[in-house]
Coordinates of C-alpha atoms and ligand atoms in Angstrom, one line a residue:
Chain Y
M1 CA 0.0 0.0 0.0
S2 CA 2.6 2.5 1.0
D3 CA 4.2 1.9 -2.4
Q4 CA 1.8 4.4 -3.7
L5 CA 1.9 6.9 -0.8
Y6 CA 4.7 9.1 -2.3
Q7 CA 3.1 9.8 -5.6
D8 CA 4.6 12.3 -7.9
R9 CA 2.0 15.0 -7.1
I10 CA 2.7 14.9 -3.4
V11 CA 6.5 14.9 -4.0
A12 CA 6.1 17.8 -6.4
L13 CA 4.1 19.8 -3.9
A14 CA 6.8 19.3 -1.3
K15 CA 9.6 20.2 -3.6
A16 CA 7.8 23.3 -4.8
K17 CA 8.2 24.7 -1.3
T18 CA 5.5 27.3 -2.0
G19 CA 5.6 29.9 0.8
A20 CA 8.6 28.3 2.5
G21 CA 10.4 30.7 4.8
K22 CA 9.7 33.6 7.1
L23 CA 7.9 37.0 6.8
A24 CA 9.9 40.1 7.7
A25 CA 7.0 41.7 9.5
P26 CA 4.2 39.1 10.2
T27 CA 0.9 40.3 11.8
K28 CA 0.8 37.0 13.5
S29 CA 2.8 33.8 13.9
A30 CA 2.0 30.4 15.4
R31 CA 3.8 27.2 15.9
R32 CA 2.4 23.7 16.2
D33 CA 4.1 20.5 17.2
N34 CA 3.0 17.0 16.8
P35 CA 4.2 15.4 20.0
L36 CA 3.9 11.9 18.6
C37 CA 6.3 12.3 15.7
G38 CA 8.1 15.6 16.5
D39 CA 6.9 17.4 13.3
R40 CA 6.9 21.1 13.8
V41 CA 5.3 23.8 11.7
T42 CA 5.7 27.6 12.2
I43 CA 3.4 29.8 10.1
D44 CA 3.7 33.6 9.7
V45 CA 0.9 35.6 8.2
R46 CA 0.4 39.3 7.2
L47 CA -3.2 40.2 7.3
D48 CA -5.1 43.0 5.6
G49 CA -7.6 45.3 7.3
Q50 CA -10.4 42.7 6.8
G51 CA -8.5 39.9 8.4
R52 CA -7.6 38.3 5.1
I53 CA -4.2 36.8 4.5
A54 CA -2.1 39.1 2.4
E55 CA 1.1 37.1 2.8
I56 CA 2.0 33.7 4.3
A57 CA 5.2 31.9 5.0
H58 CA 5.9 28.6 6.7
Q59 CA 8.8 26.8 8.2
V60 CA 8.3 23.0 8.4
R61 CA 10.5 20.7 10.3
G62 CA 8.7 17.6 9.4
C63 CA 8.1 14.9 6.9
L64 CA 7.3 15.2 3.2
L65 CA 3.6 15.0 3.8
C66 CA 3.7 17.9 6.2
Q67 CA 5.9 19.9 3.8
A68 CA 3.6 19.1 0.8
S69 CA 0.6 20.2 2.8
A70 CA 2.1 23.4 4.0
S71 CA 3.1 24.2 0.4
A72 CA -0.4 23.4 -0.9
L73 CA -1.9 25.5 1.8
A74 CA 0.3 28.5 1.0
S75 CA -0.6 28.2 -2.6
V76 CA -4.3 28.9 -1.9
A77 CA -4.2 30.9 1.3
V78 CA -3.7 34.5 0.0
G79 CA -7.0 36.4 0.1
Q80 CA -8.6 34.0 2.5
D81 CA -9.9 34.7 6.0
A82 CA -10.3 32.2 8.8
A83 CA -13.6 31.0 7.3
G84 CA -12.0 30.5 3.9
I85 CA -9.2 28.5 5.4
A86 CA -11.7 26.4 7.3
A87 CA -13.3 25.6 3.9
V88 CA -9.9 24.6 2.5
R89 CA -9.4 22.3 5.4
H90 CA -12.5 20.4 4.5
D91 CA -10.9 19.8 1.2
A92 CA -7.9 18.3 2.9
E93 CA -10.1 16.2 5.2
R94 CA -12.0 14.9 2.2
A95 CA -8.8 14.0 0.4
I96 CA -7.5 11.9 3.3
G97 CA -10.9 10.2 3.7
R98 CA -12.0 11.8 7.0
E99 CA -14.9 13.5 5.3
Q100 CA -17.3 12.5 2.5
G101 CA -16.9 14.0 -0.9
E102 CA -14.5 14.9 -3.6
A103 CA -11.5 17.0 -2.7
A104 CA -10.6 19.9 -5.0
E105 CA -7.1 20.9 -6.2
P106 CA -4.5 21.0 -4.8
F107 CA -5.5 18.8 -1.9
S108 CA -6.8 16.0 -4.1
A109 CA -3.2 15.1 -4.3
F110 CA -3.3 13.7 -0.8
A111 CA -5.7 10.9 -1.6
P112 CA -3.1 8.2 -1.0
V113 CA -2.9 9.3 2.6
A114 CA -6.4 8.0 3.2
A115 CA -4.9 4.5 3.5
H116 CA -2.3 5.6 6.1
K117 CA -4.0 6.6 9.2
A118 CA -0.8 7.2 11.2
R119 CA 0.3 9.8 8.7
Q120 CA -2.9 11.9 8.4
E121 CA -2.0 14.3 11.2
C122 CA 1.1 15.2 9.1
V123 CA -1.2 16.6 6.5
L124 CA -3.4 18.5 9.0
L125 CA -0.6 20.0 11.1
P126 CA -0.1 23.1 8.9
F127 CA -3.8 23.8 9.2
E128 CA -3.6 23.6 13.0
A129 CA -0.8 26.2 13.0
L130 CA -2.6 28.5 10.6
K131 CA -5.8 28.3 12.6
D132 CA -3.8 29.4 15.7
A133 CA -2.2 32.2 13.7
L134 CA -5.6 33.4 12.5
S135 CA -7.4 33.3 15.9
Chain Z
M1 CA 31.1 -23.3 15.2
S2 CA 29.5 -20.5 13.1
F3 CA 26.2 -19.0 14.3
D4 CA 23.2 -20.6 12.6
V5 CA 20.8 -17.7 11.9
G6 CA 18.4 -19.9 10.1
A7 CA 18.0 -22.1 13.1
V8 CA 17.2 -19.1 15.3
R9 CA 14.8 -17.6 12.7
G10 CA 12.9 -20.9 12.6
Q11 CA 12.0 -20.5 16.2
F12 CA 10.1 -17.3 15.5
P13 CA 6.8 -18.0 13.7
I14 CA 6.2 -14.4 12.6
L15 CA 9.5 -14.2 10.6
S16 CA 8.1 -16.6 8.0
E17 CA 4.9 -14.7 7.6
I18 CA 4.1 -13.1 4.3
I19 CA 2.3 -9.8 4.9
D20 CA 0.6 -8.0 2.0
G21 CA 2.7 -10.1 -0.3
K22 CA 6.0 -9.1 1.4
P23 CA 8.3 -11.0 3.8
V24 CA 8.9 -9.7 7.2
H25 CA 12.2 -7.8 7.5
Y26 CA 11.9 -6.9 11.2
L27 CA 14.4 -4.4 12.2
D28 CA 12.4 -2.6 14.9
N29 CA 13.5 -4.9 17.8
G30 CA 14.4 -1.9 20.0
A31 CA 10.8 -1.0 20.1
S32 CA 9.5 -4.6 20.6
A33 CA 11.3 -7.8 19.7
Q34 CA 9.5 -10.9 18.3
T35 CA 8.8 -13.9 20.4
P36 CA 9.9 -17.5 20.0
N37 CA 7.9 -20.7 20.2
A38 CA 9.5 -21.4 23.6
V39 CA 7.7 -18.3 25.0
L40 CA 4.5 -18.9 23.2
D41 CA 4.4 -22.5 24.4
A42 CA 5.0 -21.5 28.0
V43 CA 2.2 -18.9 28.0
R44 CA -0.1 -21.4 26.3
T45 CA 0.7 -24.1 28.8
Y46 CA -0.1 -21.7 31.7
E47 CA -3.3 -20.6 30.0
T48 CA -4.5 -24.1 29.1
T49 CA -3.2 -26.3 32.0
G50 CA -2.5 -24.0 34.9
R51 CA -4.5 -20.8 34.7
A52 CA -5.5 -19.5 38.1
N53 CA -4.6 -16.7 40.4
V54 CA -1.3 -16.9 42.3
L55 CA -0.5 -17.0 46.0
R56 CA -4.1 -17.1 47.1
G57 CA -5.6 -20.5 46.4
V58 CA -5.1 -24.0 47.7
H59 CA -6.5 -25.8 44.7
R60 CA -4.1 -27.4 42.3
L61 CA -4.5 -25.0 39.5
A62 CA -3.6 -22.2 41.9
E63 CA -0.6 -24.2 43.0
R64 CA 0.5 -24.8 39.4
A65 CA 0.1 -21.1 38.6
T66 CA 2.0 -20.0 41.7
D67 CA 4.8 -22.5 41.0
A68 CA 5.1 -21.3 37.4
Y69 CA 5.0 -17.7 38.4
E70 CA 7.7 -18.2 41.1
N71 CA 9.7 -20.3 38.7
A72 CA 9.7 -17.4 36.2
R73 CA 11.2 -15.3 39.0
V74 CA 14.0 -17.8 39.4
E75 CA 14.6 -17.8 35.6
V76 CA 14.8 -14.0 35.5
A77 CA 17.1 -14.0 38.5
T78 CA 19.4 -16.6 36.9
F79 CA 19.5 -14.6 33.8
L80 CA 20.7 -11.6 35.8
G81 CA 22.9 -13.6 38.2
V82 CA 21.0 -12.5 41.3
A83 CA 18.7 -13.9 44.0
P84 CA 15.1 -14.5 43.1
M85 CA 13.8 -12.6 46.1
E86 CA 15.5 -9.5 44.6
I87 CA 13.4 -9.7 41.4
V88 CA 10.2 -7.6 41.4
F89 CA 7.8 -8.1 38.5
T90 CA 6.3 -4.9 37.2
G91 CA 4.0 -3.9 34.4
G92 CA 7.0 -2.9 32.2
C93 CA 10.3 -1.1 32.2
T94 CA 8.6 2.3 32.6
A95 CA 6.6 1.0 35.5
A96 CA 9.8 -0.3 37.1
I97 CA 11.6 3.1 36.8
N98 CA 8.5 4.8 38.2
L99 CA 8.5 2.3 41.1
V100 CA 12.1 3.3 42.0
A101 CA 11.4 7.0 41.5
Y102 CA 8.4 6.8 43.8
S103 CA 9.5 4.4 46.4
Y104 CA 13.3 5.0 46.6
G105 CA 12.5 8.6 45.8
S106 CA 10.4 8.9 48.9
L107 CA 13.6 8.3 51.0
L108 CA 15.3 11.4 49.4
K109 CA 15.3 14.9 50.9
P110 CA 14.8 18.2 49.3
G111 CA 18.1 19.3 47.7
D112 CA 19.3 15.7 47.1
R113 CA 20.4 15.2 43.5
I114 CA 19.8 12.6 40.8
L115 CA 22.2 12.4 37.9
L116 CA 20.9 11.4 34.4
S117 CA 22.2 11.8 30.9
E118 CA 21.2 13.7 27.8
L119 CA 20.5 10.5 25.9
E120 CA 18.0 8.9 28.3
H121 CA 14.7 7.6 27.2
H122 CA 11.8 9.8 28.4
S123 CA 10.9 7.0 30.8
N124 CA 14.2 7.6 32.6
I125 CA 13.6 11.4 32.7
V126 CA 10.0 12.1 33.4
P127 CA 9.6 10.0 36.6
W128 CA 12.5 12.0 38.1
Q129 CA 10.9 15.3 37.0
L130 CA 7.7 14.1 38.8
L131 CA 9.8 13.4 41.8
R132 CA 11.4 16.8 41.6
S133 CA 8.0 18.5 41.7
R134 CA 6.9 16.3 44.5
A135 CA 9.9 16.2 46.7
G136 CA 12.2 19.1 45.7
I137 CA 15.1 17.0 44.5
E138 CA 17.4 18.3 41.8
I139 CA 18.3 16.8 38.4
D140 CA 21.7 17.0 36.8
M141 CA 22.5 15.9 33.2
I142 CA 25.6 14.3 31.8
P143 CA 26.2 15.6 28.3
V144 CA 26.6 13.3 25.3
T145 CA 29.6 13.2 22.9
V146 CA 29.2 13.8 19.1
D147 CA 29.3 10.1 18.5
G148 CA 26.4 9.5 20.8
R149 CA 28.0 8.3 24.0
I150 CA 27.4 9.5 27.5
D151 CA 30.5 11.7 28.1
L152 CA 31.9 10.1 31.2
D153 CA 34.8 12.6 31.3
K154 CA 32.2 15.1 32.5
L155 CA 30.9 12.8 35.2
P156 CA 33.3 13.7 38.0
G157 CA 32.5 17.4 37.7
L158 CA 28.8 16.7 38.0
L159 CA 29.0 14.7 41.2
T160 CA 28.2 16.4 44.5
P161 CA 27.9 15.1 48.1
R162 CA 24.1 15.5 47.6
T163 CA 24.1 13.1 44.5
K164 CA 22.1 10.1 45.7
L165 CA 21.5 8.2 42.5
I166 CA 23.0 8.0 39.0
S167 CA 20.4 6.5 36.6
L168 CA 21.6 5.8 33.0
A169 CA 20.9 3.7 30.0
H170 CA 23.0 0.6 29.9
V171 CA 22.7 0.7 26.1
S172 CA 21.3 3.7 24.3
N173 CA 18.1 3.1 22.4
V174 CA 19.1 5.7 19.8
T175 CA 22.8 5.2 19.2
G176 CA 23.5 1.7 20.5
A177 CA 26.3 2.9 22.7
L178 CA 27.2 0.7 25.7
I179 CA 28.1 2.6 28.8
D180 CA 31.3 1.9 30.8
V181 CA 29.6 0.7 33.9
G182 CA 32.8 0.3 35.9
A183 CA 33.6 3.9 35.5
V184 CA 30.1 5.0 36.6
V185 CA 30.1 2.7 39.6
A186 CA 33.6 3.9 40.7
A187 CA 32.6 7.5 40.4
A188 CA 29.3 6.9 42.3
K189 CA 31.2 5.2 45.1
S190 CA 33.3 8.3 45.5
V191 CA 30.2 10.3 46.7
G192 CA 28.2 7.4 48.1
A193 CA 25.6 7.5 45.3
R194 CA 23.6 4.6 44.1
V195 CA 23.6 3.4 40.5
M196 CA 20.6 2.4 38.4
L197 CA 20.9 1.0 34.9
D198 CA 18.0 1.1 32.4
G199 CA 18.7 -2.2 30.7
A200 CA 15.8 -2.0 28.2
Q201 CA 18.2 -2.2 25.2
K202 CA 20.8 -4.5 26.9
A203 CA 18.7 -7.4 28.2
P204 CA 17.7 -8.5 24.7
H205 CA 21.3 -9.2 24.0
G206 CA 22.0 -12.0 26.5
P207 CA 22.5 -12.8 30.1
I208 CA 23.9 -10.2 32.4
D209 CA 26.1 -10.7 35.5
L210 CA 24.7 -8.0 37.7
P211 CA 26.9 -8.7 40.8
S212 CA 30.1 -8.2 38.7
L213 CA 28.7 -4.8 37.5
G214 CA 28.3 -3.5 41.0
V215 CA 25.1 -1.5 40.3
D216 CA 22.2 -1.1 42.8
F217 CA 19.1 -1.1 40.6
Y218 CA 18.4 -2.7 37.2
V219 CA 15.3 -2.5 35.1
F220 CA 14.2 -4.0 31.7
A221 CA 11.1 -4.7 29.7
G222 CA 9.8 -8.2 28.8
H223 CA 8.5 -7.3 25.3
K224 CA 11.9 -6.1 24.1
A225 CA 13.6 -9.3 25.4
Y226 CA 11.5 -11.8 23.4
G227 CA 8.9 -12.0 26.1
P228 CA 5.2 -10.9 26.3
N229 CA 3.9 -7.4 26.7
G230 CA 2.8 -6.1 30.1
I231 CA 5.7 -7.4 32.1
G232 CA 8.9 -5.7 33.3
V233 CA 11.5 -6.3 35.8
L234 CA 13.0 -4.4 38.7
W235 CA 16.1 -5.8 40.4
A236 CA 17.5 -4.1 43.4
K237 CA 19.8 -5.2 46.2
A238 CA 17.8 -6.8 49.0
E239 CA 19.0 -4.2 51.5
L240 CA 17.5 -1.5 49.3
L241 CA 14.2 -3.3 48.7
D242 CA 13.9 -3.9 52.4
A243 CA 14.3 -0.1 53.1
M244 CA 11.8 1.0 50.4
P245 CA 8.2 1.7 51.1
P246 CA 5.5 0.2 48.8
F247 CA 4.6 1.9 45.5
M248 CA 1.1 0.7 45.1
G249 CA -1.2 -0.7 47.8
G250 CA -3.5 -3.6 47.5
G251 CA -3.7 -7.4 47.9
S252 CA -0.7 -9.6 48.2
M253 CA 1.7 -6.9 49.3
I254 CA 0.5 -6.7 52.9
G255 CA 1.6 -8.4 56.2
R256 CA -1.7 -7.7 58.0
V257 CA -4.4 -5.1 57.3
T258 CA -6.5 -3.4 59.9
F259 CA -8.1 0.0 59.5
A260 CA -5.7 1.4 62.1
E261 CA -2.6 0.1 60.5
T262 CA -1.2 -2.2 57.8
T263 CA 2.1 -3.9 57.8
W264 CA 4.0 -4.7 54.6
A265 CA 4.9 -8.0 53.1
P266 CA 8.7 -8.4 52.6
A267 CA 10.1 -7.8 49.1
P268 CA 9.4 -8.7 46.4
R269 CA 5.7 -9.1 47.2
R270 CA 5.6 -5.7 48.9
F271 CA 6.0 -4.2 45.4
E272 CA 3.6 -6.5 43.6
A273 CA 0.2 -5.3 44.8
G274 CA -2.8 -7.0 43.3
T275 CA -2.9 -9.8 40.8
P276 CA 0.4 -9.6 38.9
P277 CA 0.7 -10.2 35.1
I278 CA 1.0 -13.9 35.6
G279 CA 1.0 -15.2 32.0
P280 CA 3.4 -12.5 30.9
A281 CA 5.8 -13.2 33.8
I282 CA 5.8 -16.9 32.9
G283 CA 6.5 -15.9 29.3
L284 CA 9.3 -13.7 30.3
G285 CA 10.8 -16.5 32.4
A286 CA 10.7 -18.7 29.3
A287 CA 12.3 -15.9 27.3
C288 CA 15.2 -15.6 29.8
K289 CA 15.6 -19.4 29.7
W290 CA 15.6 -19.2 25.9
M291 CA 18.2 -16.4 25.9
R292 CA 20.4 -18.4 28.3
A293 CA 20.5 -21.3 25.9
L294 CA 21.6 -19.2 23.0
D295 CA 25.2 -19.0 21.9
W296 CA 25.8 -15.3 22.6
T297 CA 29.4 -15.3 21.6
G298 CA 28.2 -16.4 18.1
A299 CA 25.1 -14.2 18.2
H300 CA 26.9 -11.1 19.2
A301 CA 29.5 -11.6 16.5
H302 CA 26.7 -12.2 14.0
E303 CA 24.9 -9.0 15.1
M304 CA 28.1 -7.0 14.8
T305 CA 28.7 -8.4 11.3
M306 CA 25.2 -7.2 10.4
V307 CA 26.0 -3.7 11.9
Q308 CA 29.2 -3.6 9.8
H309 CA 27.3 -4.6 6.7
L310 CA 24.7 -1.9 7.4
M311 CA 27.4 0.7 8.0
D312 CA 29.2 -0.2 4.8
G313 CA 26.0 -0.1 2.8
L314 CA 24.9 3.3 4.2
Q315 CA 28.3 4.7 3.6
K316 CA 27.8 4.2 -0.1
I317 CA 24.5 6.1 -0.1
D318 CA 25.0 9.8 -0.8
G319 CA 23.9 11.9 2.2
A320 CA 23.4 9.0 4.6
R321 CA 25.0 9.7 8.0
I322 CA 25.2 7.5 11.1
F323 CA 24.4 9.1 14.4
G324 CA 26.3 7.1 17.0
P325 CA 29.6 5.3 17.4
A326 CA 31.3 4.7 14.1
G327 CA 33.1 1.5 15.2
L328 CA 31.9 -1.8 16.6
Q329 CA 33.5 -1.5 20.0
N330 CA 31.3 -1.1 23.1
R331 CA 28.2 -0.9 21.1
Y332 CA 25.1 -3.0 20.4
P333 CA 23.1 -3.5 17.2
V334 CA 21.0 -0.3 17.4
V335 CA 22.0 2.0 14.5
S336 CA 20.5 5.4 13.9
F337 CA 21.0 7.3 10.7
M338 CA 19.9 10.4 8.8
L339 CA 19.4 10.7 5.1
D340 CA 20.0 14.3 4.0
G341 CA 17.0 15.9 2.4
V342 CA 14.6 13.1 3.4
H343 CA 12.7 13.1 6.7
P344 CA 13.1 10.0 8.8
H345 CA 9.4 9.2 8.7
D346 CA 9.5 9.2 4.9
V347 CA 12.5 6.9 5.0
A348 CA 10.6 4.5 7.4
Q349 CA 7.4 4.7 5.3
T350 CA 9.4 3.9 2.1
L351 CA 11.1 1.0 3.9
D352 CA 7.7 -0.4 4.9
S353 CA 6.8 -0.7 1.2
F354 CA 9.9 -3.0 1.0
G355 CA 8.6 -5.1 3.9
V356 CA 11.2 -3.6 6.2
A357 CA 10.1 -2.5 9.7
V358 CA 12.2 0.2 11.4
R359 CA 11.4 3.1 13.8
A360 CA 11.8 6.7 12.8
G361 CA 11.4 9.8 14.9
H362 CA 12.7 11.0 18.3
H363 CA 12.7 7.6 19.9
C364 CA 11.4 9.1 23.1
A365 CA 14.7 10.9 23.5
Q366 CA 13.8 14.5 22.7
P367 CA 16.5 16.1 24.8
L368 CA 19.0 14.2 22.7
M369 CA 17.4 15.3 19.4
D370 CA 17.4 18.9 20.6
R371 CA 21.0 18.7 21.7
F372 CA 22.1 17.7 18.1
D373 CA 19.3 19.7 16.4
L374 CA 17.9 16.6 14.7
D375 CA 14.4 16.2 13.3
G376 CA 14.8 12.6 14.4
T377 CA 16.6 9.6 13.0
T378 CA 15.8 6.3 11.3
R379 CA 16.7 3.5 13.7
V380 CA 17.7 0.0 12.7
S381 CA 17.6 -2.2 15.8
M382 CA 18.6 -5.9 15.4
A383 CA 18.2 -9.2 17.1
P384 CA 20.1 -12.4 16.6
Y385 CA 17.5 -13.6 14.1
N386 CA 18.2 -10.7 11.7
S387 CA 19.9 -11.8 8.5
R388 CA 22.0 -10.3 5.8
G389 CA 18.8 -10.4 3.7
D390 CA 17.1 -8.1 6.1
I391 CA 19.9 -5.6 5.9
D392 CA 20.1 -5.8 2.1
A393 CA 16.3 -5.2 1.8
L394 CA 16.8 -2.2 4.1
L395 CA 19.6 -0.8 2.0
T396 CA 17.6 -1.2 -1.2
G397 CA 14.8 0.8 0.4
V398 CA 17.0 3.5 1.6
R399 CA 18.5 3.9 -1.9
H400 CA 15.0 4.1 -3.3
A401 CA 14.1 6.8 -0.8
A402 CA 17.2 8.7 -1.7
K403 CA 16.4 8.5 -5.3
T404 CA 12.7 9.4 -5.3
L405 CA 12.1 11.7 -2.3
R406 CA 14.7 14.4 -2.7
Ligands
LIG1 C1 16.2 2.7 26.9 C2 14.8 2.5 27.1 N1 14.3 2.7 28.4 C3 13.0 2.5 28.6 C4 12.1 2.1 27.7 C5 10.7 1.9 28.1 O1 10.2 0.7 27.9 P1 8.6 0.4 28.1 O2 7.9 1.3 27.2 O3 8.5 -1.0 27.6 O4 8.2 0.5 29.5 C6 12.5 1.9 26.4 C7 11.6 1.5 25.3 O5 11.1 2.2 24.5 C8 13.9 2.1 26.1 O6 14.4 1.9 24.9

């Protein structure tokens, strides 16, 4: 089963490193750790006057799935507020089989993770960090 | 004379399983080892011909159970070269360390000091932190060298007259390094401190002569030493056990109970409140007996040949680095490595697709990971039944991860 986990689309998302790094002057930052595996995500955001994300950057010390998820999230985050990000999260949850329905791009790439329960938190960790940063 | 790996493998039914079309290359023995027929048979014999509670019945099943349970204590004691009455069965290695931290810890005074090392498993750190919050003791840490050994050169400078206990891993569960017990014991004597060894990663590699080591406490886990889950061992010198108050209260650990006062049973029963893990203890007794029958000179040489084969193979993979001793001296077959540009979890997941089981992550040793700023390592931990085929499958998987994931 795990033969198929690291499909090209997931590897490509991780390698793209969209949004990797730090912001010079973030409005908010948040860090999340997964105590089980030690993955760590730090997210910086710059918000506009309406609480929408104007700029986002992430630092991931974690596995490929976590990197790919942070990269995918950064690619769709600009212009979204907390409610918009919550909607994107549903997409990720659908992709990994935790919710019913079809996942849209780019999170549809994470479909292979549905078969790997132990790795699903890796995909969700960037969302947890971003939620903290937006709250 | 040479060590017959095939004959050892044949005693472990799981090793001939085919799972999802793949053979079992089990290299996660440091987390839990597999169990041989001798252990499975002993547990089955208890469950099917002698199952009853221990110590409390006069009927013959109870007598059989009690005999088998006490015989297991003798087997474990023989394995460690000590007296059976100094063997306390616990729920695990963690439970044994907590027992010492609670019970021996209750004899300590505020300001007394406990010395640990930076490479300890969380189970040899957190119980002492709990004791610190409870009793105001202090904790000191021996640093670790770049090759993953406890830096004993730093030991003398960390000892004080208030140091009461030095508690260290006999073998590191991350780097495989074996500690120089003689040096620790000599240093401890200079300030009158006690020594405890966490033998979780040492016990699976053969009988241990505790009296010649000169330590005061020893703990290990059954499931890592080819025995069942849910059983662990605490050994302590009789004089220490006699002085220690109970950890848990309940049945079997008492002398006489009235509501005004209760007196304690002598050790080891004082520390075995309630119905103990009888089947698991019997299984562990069988595991100790099985280990005593193995040719450990041959087994250890074989394990070290596998370590060398692994190291040679990793060296040929671009960006693979070993974290731990580079040589074979004073080390056991636990080998941690990093693959530059690939996270350890992704290495381990890829290996799973080749039928290879390893552990990746912080190995419950976060202070050590922090010290060397590591995201974690991939850990290969071997047992005598591991073959060259296991290591070759692993190396193939690591090469695949290196090629596809970075
Ligand atoms: C060195 C060391 N100490 C203690 C433990 C704890 O053992 P257990 O979880 O079986 O209680 C382990 C196992 O993970 C270990 O490797």
